[in-house]
CSV table of C-alpha atoms and ligand atoms in Angstrom, one decimal:
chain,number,residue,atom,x,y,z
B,192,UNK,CA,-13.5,-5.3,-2.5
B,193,UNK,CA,-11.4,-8.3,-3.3
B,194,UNK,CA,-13.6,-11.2,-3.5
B,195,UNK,CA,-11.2,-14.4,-4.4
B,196,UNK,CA,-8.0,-13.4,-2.2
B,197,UNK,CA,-9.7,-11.8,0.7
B,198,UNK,CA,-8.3,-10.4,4.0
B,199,UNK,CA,-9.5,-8.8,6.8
B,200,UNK,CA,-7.0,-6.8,9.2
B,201,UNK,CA,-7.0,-5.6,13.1
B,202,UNK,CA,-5.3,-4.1,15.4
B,203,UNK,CA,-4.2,-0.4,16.7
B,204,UNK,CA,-0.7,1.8,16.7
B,205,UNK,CA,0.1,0.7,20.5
B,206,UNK,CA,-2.1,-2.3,20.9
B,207,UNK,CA,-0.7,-5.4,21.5
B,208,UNK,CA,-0.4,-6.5,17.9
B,209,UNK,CA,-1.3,-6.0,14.5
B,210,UNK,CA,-3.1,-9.2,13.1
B,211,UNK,CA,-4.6,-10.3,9.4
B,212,UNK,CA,-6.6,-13.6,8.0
B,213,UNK,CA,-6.2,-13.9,4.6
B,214,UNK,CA,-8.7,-16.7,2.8
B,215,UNK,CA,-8.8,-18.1,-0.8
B,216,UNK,CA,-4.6,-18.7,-0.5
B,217,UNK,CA,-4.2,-21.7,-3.1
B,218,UNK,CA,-2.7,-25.1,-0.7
B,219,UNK,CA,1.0,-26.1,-2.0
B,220,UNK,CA,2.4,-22.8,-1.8
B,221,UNK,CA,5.8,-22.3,-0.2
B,222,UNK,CA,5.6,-19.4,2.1
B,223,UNK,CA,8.6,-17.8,2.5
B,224,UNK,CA,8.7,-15.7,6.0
B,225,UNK,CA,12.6,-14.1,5.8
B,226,UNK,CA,11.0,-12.8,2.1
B,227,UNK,CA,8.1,-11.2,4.5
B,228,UNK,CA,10.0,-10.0,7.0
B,229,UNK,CA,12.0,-8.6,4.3
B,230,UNK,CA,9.1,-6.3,2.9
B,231,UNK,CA,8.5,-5.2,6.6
B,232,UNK,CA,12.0,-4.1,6.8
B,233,UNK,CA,11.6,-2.1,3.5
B,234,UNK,CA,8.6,-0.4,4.8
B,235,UNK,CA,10.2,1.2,8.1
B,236,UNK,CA,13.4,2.0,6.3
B,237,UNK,CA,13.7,5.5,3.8
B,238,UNK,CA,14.8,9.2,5.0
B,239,UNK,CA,12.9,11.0,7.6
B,240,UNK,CA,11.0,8.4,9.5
B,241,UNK,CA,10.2,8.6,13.0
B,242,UNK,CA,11.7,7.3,16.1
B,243,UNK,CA,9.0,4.2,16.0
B,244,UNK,CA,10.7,2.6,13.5
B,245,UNK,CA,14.1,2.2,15.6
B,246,UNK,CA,11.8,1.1,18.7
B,247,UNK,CA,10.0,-2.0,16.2
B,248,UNK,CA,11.5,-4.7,13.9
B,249,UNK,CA,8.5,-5.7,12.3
B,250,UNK,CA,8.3,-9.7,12.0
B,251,UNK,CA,5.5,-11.8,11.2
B,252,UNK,CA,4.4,-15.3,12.8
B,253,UNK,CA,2.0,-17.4,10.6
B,254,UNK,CA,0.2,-18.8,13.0
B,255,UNK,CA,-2.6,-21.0,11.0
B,256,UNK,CA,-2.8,-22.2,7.6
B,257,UNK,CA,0.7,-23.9,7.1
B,258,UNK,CA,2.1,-26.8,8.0
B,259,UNK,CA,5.7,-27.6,6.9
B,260,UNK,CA,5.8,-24.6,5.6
B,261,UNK,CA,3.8,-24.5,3.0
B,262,UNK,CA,-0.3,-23.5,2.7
B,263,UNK,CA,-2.6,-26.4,3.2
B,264,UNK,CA,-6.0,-24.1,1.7
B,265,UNK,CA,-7.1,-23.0,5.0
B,266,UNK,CA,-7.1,-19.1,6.3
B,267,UNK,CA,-4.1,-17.7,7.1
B,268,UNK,CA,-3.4,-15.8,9.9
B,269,UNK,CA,-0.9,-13.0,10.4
B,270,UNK,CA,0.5,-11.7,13.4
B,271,UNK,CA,2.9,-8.5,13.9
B,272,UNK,CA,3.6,-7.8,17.4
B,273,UNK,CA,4.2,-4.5,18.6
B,274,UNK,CA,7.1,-4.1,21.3
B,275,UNK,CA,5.3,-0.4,22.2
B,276,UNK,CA,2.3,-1.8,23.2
B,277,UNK,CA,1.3,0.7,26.2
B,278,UNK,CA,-1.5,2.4,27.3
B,279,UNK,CA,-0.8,6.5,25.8
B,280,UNK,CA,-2.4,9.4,27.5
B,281,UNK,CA,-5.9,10.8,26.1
B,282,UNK,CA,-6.1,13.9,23.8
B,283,UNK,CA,-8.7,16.3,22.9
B,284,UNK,CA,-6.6,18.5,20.6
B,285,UNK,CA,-7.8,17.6,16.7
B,286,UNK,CA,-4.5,17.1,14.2
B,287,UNK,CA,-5.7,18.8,11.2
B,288,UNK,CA,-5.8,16.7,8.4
B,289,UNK,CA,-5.9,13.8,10.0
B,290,UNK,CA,-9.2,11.4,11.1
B,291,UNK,CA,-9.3,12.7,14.2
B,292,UNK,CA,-12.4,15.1,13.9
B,293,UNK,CA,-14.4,13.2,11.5
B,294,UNK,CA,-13.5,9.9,13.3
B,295,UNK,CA,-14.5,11.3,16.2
B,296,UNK,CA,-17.6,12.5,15.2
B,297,UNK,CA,-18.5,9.8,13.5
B,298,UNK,CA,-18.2,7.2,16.3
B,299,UNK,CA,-19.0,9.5,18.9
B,300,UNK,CA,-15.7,9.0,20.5
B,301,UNK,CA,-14.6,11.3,23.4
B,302,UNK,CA,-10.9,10.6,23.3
B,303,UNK,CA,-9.0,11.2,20.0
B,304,UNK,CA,-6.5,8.5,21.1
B,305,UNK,CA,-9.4,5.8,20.2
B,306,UNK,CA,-9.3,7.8,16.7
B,307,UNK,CA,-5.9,7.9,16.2
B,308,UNK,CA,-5.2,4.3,17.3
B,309,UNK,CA,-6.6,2.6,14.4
B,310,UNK,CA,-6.1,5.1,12.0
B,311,UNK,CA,-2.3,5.3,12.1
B,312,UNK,CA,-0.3,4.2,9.4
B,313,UNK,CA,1.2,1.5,11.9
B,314,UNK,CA,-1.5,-0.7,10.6
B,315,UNK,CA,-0.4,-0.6,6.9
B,316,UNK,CA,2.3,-2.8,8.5
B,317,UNK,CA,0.1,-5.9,8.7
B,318,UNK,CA,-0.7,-5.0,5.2
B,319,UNK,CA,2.7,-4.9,3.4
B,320,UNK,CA,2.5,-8.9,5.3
B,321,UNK,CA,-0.5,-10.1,3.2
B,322,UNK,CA,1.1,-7.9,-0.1
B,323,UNK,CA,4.0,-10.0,0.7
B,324,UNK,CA,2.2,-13.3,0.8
B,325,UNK,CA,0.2,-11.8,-2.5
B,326,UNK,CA,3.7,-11.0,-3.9
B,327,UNK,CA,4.8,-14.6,-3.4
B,328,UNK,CA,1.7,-15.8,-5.4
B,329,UNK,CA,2.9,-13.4,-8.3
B,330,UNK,CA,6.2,-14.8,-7.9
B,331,UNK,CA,4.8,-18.0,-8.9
B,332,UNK,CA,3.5,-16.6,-12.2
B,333,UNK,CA,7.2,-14.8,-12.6
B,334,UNK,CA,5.3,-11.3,-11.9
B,335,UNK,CA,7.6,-8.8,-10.3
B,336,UNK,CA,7.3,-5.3,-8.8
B,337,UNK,CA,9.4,-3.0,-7.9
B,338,UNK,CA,8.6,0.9,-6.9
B,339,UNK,CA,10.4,4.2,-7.0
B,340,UNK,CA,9.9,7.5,-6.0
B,341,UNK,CA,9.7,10.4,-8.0
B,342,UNK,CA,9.3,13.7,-6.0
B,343,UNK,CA,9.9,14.6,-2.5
B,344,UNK,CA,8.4,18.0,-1.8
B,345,UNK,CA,9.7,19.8,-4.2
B,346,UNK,CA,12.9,18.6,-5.5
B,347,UNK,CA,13.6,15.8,-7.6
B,348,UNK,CA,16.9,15.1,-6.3
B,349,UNK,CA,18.6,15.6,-3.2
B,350,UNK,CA,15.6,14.3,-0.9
B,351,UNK,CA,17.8,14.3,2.2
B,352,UNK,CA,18.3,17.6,2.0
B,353,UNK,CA,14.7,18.8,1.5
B,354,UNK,CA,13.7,16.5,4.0
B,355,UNK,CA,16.4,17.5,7.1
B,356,UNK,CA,15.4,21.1,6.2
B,357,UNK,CA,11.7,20.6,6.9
B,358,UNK,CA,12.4,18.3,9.9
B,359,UNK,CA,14.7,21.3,11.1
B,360,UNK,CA,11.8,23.2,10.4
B,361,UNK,CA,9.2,20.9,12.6
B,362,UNK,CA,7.5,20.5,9.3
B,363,UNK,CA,6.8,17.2,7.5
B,364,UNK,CA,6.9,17.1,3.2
B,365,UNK,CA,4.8,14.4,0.9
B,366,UNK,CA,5.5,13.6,-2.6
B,367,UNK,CA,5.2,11.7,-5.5
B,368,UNK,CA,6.3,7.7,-6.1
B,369,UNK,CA,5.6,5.0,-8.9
B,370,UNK,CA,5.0,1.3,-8.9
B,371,UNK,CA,5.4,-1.0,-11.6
B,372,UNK,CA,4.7,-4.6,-11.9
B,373,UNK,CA,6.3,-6.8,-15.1
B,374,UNK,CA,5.0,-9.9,-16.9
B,375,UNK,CA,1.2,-9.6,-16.4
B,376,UNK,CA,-1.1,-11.9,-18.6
B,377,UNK,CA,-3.1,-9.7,-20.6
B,378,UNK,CA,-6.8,-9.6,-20.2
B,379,UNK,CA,-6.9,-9.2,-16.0
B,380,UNK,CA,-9.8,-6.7,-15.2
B,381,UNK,CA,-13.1,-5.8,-17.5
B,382,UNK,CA,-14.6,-3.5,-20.0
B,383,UNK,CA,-18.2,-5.4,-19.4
B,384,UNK,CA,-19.2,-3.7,-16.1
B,385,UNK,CA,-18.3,-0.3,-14.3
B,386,UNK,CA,-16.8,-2.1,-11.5
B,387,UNK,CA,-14.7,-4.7,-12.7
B,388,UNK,CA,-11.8,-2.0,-14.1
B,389,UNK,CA,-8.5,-3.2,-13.4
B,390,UNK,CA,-7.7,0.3,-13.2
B,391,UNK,CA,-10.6,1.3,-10.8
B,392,UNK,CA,-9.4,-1.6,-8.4
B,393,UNK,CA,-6.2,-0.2,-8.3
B,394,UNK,CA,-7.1,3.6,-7.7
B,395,UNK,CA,-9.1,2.4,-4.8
B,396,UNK,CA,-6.4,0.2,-3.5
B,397,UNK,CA,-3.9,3.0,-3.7
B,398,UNK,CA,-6.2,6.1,-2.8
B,399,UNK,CA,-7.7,4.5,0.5
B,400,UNK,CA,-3.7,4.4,1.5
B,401,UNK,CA,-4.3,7.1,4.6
B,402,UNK,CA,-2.2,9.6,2.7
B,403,UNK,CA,-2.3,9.6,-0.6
B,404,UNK,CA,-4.5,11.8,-2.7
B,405,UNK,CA,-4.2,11.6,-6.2
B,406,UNK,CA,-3.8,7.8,-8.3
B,407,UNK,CA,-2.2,8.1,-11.8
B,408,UNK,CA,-2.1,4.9,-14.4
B,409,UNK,CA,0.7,5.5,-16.6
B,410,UNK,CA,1.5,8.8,-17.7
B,411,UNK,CA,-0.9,11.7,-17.0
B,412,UNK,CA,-2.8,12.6,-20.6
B,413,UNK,CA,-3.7,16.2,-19.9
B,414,UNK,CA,-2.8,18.4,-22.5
B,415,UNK,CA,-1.3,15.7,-24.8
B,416,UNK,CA,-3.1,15.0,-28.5
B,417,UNK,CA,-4.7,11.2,-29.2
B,418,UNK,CA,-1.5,11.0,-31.7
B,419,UNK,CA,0.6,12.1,-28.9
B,420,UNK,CA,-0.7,9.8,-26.3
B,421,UNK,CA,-1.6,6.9,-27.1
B,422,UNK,CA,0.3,3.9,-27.7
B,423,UNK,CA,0.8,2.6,-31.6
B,424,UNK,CA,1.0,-1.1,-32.4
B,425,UNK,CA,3.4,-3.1,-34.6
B,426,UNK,CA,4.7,-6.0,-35.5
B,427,UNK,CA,7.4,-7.8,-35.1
B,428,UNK,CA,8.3,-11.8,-36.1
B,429,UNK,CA,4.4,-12.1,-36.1
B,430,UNK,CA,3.9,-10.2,-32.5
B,431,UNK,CA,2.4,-7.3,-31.5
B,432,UNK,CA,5.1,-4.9,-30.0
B,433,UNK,CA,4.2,-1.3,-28.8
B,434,UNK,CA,7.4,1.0,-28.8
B,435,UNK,CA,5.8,3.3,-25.9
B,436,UNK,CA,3.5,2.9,-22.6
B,437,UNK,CA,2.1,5.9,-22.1
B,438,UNK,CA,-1.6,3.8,-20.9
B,439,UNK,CA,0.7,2.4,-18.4
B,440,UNK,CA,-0.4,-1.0,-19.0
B,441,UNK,CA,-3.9,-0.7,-19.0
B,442,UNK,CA,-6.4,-0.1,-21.7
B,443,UNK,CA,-10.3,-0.8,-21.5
B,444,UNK,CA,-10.0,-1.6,-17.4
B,445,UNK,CA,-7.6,-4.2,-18.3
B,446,UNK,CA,-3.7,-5.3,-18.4
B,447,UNK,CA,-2.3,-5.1,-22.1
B,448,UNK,CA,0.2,-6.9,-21.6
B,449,UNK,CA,2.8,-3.9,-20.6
B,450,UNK,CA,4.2,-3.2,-17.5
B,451,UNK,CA,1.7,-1.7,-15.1
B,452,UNK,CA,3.0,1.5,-14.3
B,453,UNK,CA,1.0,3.3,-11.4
B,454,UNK,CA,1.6,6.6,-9.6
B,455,UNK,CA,0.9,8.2,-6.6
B,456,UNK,CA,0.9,11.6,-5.0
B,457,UNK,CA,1.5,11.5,-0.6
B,458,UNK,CA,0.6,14.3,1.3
B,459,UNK,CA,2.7,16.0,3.9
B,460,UNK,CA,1.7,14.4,7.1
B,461,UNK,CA,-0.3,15.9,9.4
B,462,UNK,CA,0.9,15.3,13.2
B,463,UNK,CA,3.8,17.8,13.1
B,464,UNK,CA,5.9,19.0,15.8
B,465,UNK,CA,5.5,22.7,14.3
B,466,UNK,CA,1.8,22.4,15.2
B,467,UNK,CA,-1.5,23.7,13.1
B,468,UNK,CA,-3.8,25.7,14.5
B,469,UNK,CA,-6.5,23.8,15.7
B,470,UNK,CA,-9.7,23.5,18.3
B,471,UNK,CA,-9.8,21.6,21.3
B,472,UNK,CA,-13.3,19.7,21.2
B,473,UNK,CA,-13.6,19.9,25.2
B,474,UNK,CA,-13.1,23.4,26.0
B,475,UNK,CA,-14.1,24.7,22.7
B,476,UNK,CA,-11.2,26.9,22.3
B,477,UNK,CA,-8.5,27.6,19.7
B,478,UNK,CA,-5.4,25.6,20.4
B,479,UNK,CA,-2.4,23.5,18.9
B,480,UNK,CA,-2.7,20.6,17.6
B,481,UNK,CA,-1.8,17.6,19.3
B,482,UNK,CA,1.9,16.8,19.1
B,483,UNK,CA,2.9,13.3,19.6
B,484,UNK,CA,6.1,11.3,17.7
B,485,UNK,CA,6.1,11.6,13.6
B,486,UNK,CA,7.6,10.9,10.4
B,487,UNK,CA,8.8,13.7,8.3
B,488,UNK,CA,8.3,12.2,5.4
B,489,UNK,CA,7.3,8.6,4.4
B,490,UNK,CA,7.1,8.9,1.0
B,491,UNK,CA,9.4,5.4,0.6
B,492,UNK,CA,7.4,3.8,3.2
B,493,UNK,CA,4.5,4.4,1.2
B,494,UNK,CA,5.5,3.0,-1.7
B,495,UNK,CA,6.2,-0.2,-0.7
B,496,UNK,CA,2.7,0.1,1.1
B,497,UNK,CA,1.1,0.5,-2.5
B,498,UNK,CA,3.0,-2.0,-3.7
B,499,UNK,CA,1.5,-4.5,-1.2
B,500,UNK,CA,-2.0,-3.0,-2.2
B,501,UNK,CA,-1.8,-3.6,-5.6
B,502,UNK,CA,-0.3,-7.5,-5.2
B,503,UNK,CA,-3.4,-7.8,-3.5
B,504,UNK,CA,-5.6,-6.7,-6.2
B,505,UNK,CA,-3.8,-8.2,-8.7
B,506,UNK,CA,-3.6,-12.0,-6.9
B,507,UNK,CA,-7.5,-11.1,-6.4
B,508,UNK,CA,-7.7,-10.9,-10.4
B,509,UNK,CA,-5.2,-13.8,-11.4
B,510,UNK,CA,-7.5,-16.1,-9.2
B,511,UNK,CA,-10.9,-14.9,-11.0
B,512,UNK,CA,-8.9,-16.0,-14.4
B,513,UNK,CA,-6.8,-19.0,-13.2
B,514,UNK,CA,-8.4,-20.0,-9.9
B,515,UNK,CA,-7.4,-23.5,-8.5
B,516,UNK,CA,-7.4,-25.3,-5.3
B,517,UNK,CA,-3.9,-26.0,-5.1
B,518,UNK,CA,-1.0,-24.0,-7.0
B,519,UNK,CA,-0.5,-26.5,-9.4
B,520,UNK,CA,-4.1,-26.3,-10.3
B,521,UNK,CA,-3.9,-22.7,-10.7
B,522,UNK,CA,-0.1,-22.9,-12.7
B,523,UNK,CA,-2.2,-25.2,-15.2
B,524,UNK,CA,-5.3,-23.0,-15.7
B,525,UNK,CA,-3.0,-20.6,-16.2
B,526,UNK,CA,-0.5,-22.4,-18.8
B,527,UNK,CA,-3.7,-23.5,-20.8
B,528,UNK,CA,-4.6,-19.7,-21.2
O,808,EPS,C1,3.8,4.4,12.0
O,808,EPS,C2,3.7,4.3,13.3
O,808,EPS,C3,3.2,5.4,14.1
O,808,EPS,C4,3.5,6.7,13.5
O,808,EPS,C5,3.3,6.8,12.0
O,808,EPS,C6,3.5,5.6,11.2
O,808,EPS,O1,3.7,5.2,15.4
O,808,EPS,P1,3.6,6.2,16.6
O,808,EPS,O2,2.2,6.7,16.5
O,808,EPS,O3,3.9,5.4,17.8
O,808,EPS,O4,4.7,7.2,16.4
O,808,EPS,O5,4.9,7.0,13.6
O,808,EPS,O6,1.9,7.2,11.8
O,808,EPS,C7,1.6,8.5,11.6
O,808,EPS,C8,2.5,9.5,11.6
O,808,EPS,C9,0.3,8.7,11.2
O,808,EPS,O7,0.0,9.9,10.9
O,808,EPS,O8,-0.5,7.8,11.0
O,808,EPS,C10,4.2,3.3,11.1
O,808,EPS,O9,4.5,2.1,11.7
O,808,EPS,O10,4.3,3.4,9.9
């Protein structure tokens, strides 16, 4: 999808490692690792995760594309290793709501372990890495982002309870967060063709997250009149000011100028220690579904997951605009605007 910053990822839950190559990084640009790391740490912390994330400390090595640490224009590669890297037992009991049975299916896979291997949420991991390295692009261009969350289950305060009552329970509980990035030049994204929306980007970024199912830009229009909703302009010493964001930063496919407000809606997640009902695929009987170790809720996680997305669509963007070689190049291209 992201054709100027562009990244590949592999690797599985247990493997060995998780790895990334990231091409079209600008040379010049200070890499900071320890800031990295530091968005690896923020994606294994929040209430109710599971016992992996005492077991990992999630560190990067850069092992191309830098020298004195900074980038010198070629690929970078990423590398996360993972200290459970063992071989786990095969499984034939599908987790509803997970990939399991279409991934099986699909590539006529016997053992669900080769399903659930790659599609774990382990591997967003290596992708809060190459948000991070997006991130410190922004940076450059004094973008920030920051995320909170806005519903767990269904309470809006007093997660920790909710959440140790449905981990009591052997359940798991999703909810609802928000991400917002500040100082964006307007005009990133397009009106001109049905797949260059800003907005459309960014739903795709956020909804292909493995657990989210609903995308919001700014604040949710149903029921709400045109005078209700949208946005008035005025002036003020010769600018244009608006005095509310309800279009979350976004209008025609692309920034305004606001903060970019997105929000997004996490399931519960489905390997649970209470388990669904379920079929075994070998025997063709009714079962349990396949237990193994979970989060209750990583709703936090997730968050800082779509954030990482979202850097990435957004440093794709700024390039199109502002492209350069080097970051200097791309910091003039980008004063001249
Ligand atoms: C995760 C690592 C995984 C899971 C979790 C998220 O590790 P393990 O499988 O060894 O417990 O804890 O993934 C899921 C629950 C899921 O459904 O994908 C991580 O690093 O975020």
């Amino acid at each position: 999808m992201l054709n100027n910053f562009r990244f590949l990822t592999a690797g599985e839950s247990h493997g060995k490692c998780l790895t990334a190559i990231i091409d079209g990084i600008p040379s010049n640009l200070f890499v900071d690792t320890d800031f990295i790391n530091n968005e690896l740490k923020r994606r294994q912390q929040g209430y109710g995760r599971s016992s992996r994330m005492q077991l990992e400390t999630d560190t990067v090595e850069i092992t191309s594309g830098i020298h004195n640490g900074k980038t010198t224009g070629a690929p970078l590669c990423l590398v996360i290793n993972n200290k459970d890297f063992n071989e786990k037992p095969a499984f034939t009991k599908y987790r509803p709501g997970h990939a399991d049975y279409a991934g099986s299916v699909k590539y006529n896979l016997s053992d669900l372990r080769d399903v659930l291997e790659r599609s774990s949420a382990r591997k967003t991991s290596i992708e809060v890495a190459v948000g991070a390295v997006a991130k410190i692009i922004l940076k450059e261009f004094d973008i920030t982002c920051s995320s909170r969350i806005l519903q767990i289950g269904t309470t809006i305060e007093n997660f920790e309870q909710e959440i140790d009552v449905a981990k009591e329970q052997g359940d798991s509980l999703g909810g609802k967060f928000e991400v917002m990035f500040k100082n964006l030049p307007i005009g990133l994204g397009s009106y001109v063709q049905w797949d260059r929306g800003l907005d459309g980007k960014i739903a795709q970024a956020v909804m292909s997250i493995g657990a989210i199912k609903a995308v919001e830009i700014g604040e949710n229009p149903l029921g709400k009149k045109g005078s209700e909703y949208h946005d008035e302009m005025f002036l003020k010493d010769g600018k244009i000011i608006r005095k509310t964001n309800n279009a979350g930063g976004i209008e025609g496919g692309m920034t305004n100028g606001e903060n970019l407000v997105v929000k997004a809606v996490m399931k519960p997640i489905p390997t649970m220690v209470k388990p669904l009902r379920t079929v075994d695929k070998e025997t063709l009987t009714e079962c349990e579904a396949h237990f193994e170790r979970s989060d209750t809720c990583a709703v936090e996680a997730c968050s800082v997951v779509a954030e990482a997305r979202i850097a990435c669509v957004l440093v794709d963007e700024l390039m199109q605009k502002f492209g350069g070689d080097s970051i200097e190049e791309m910091k003039r291209h980008y004063k001249e605007e």
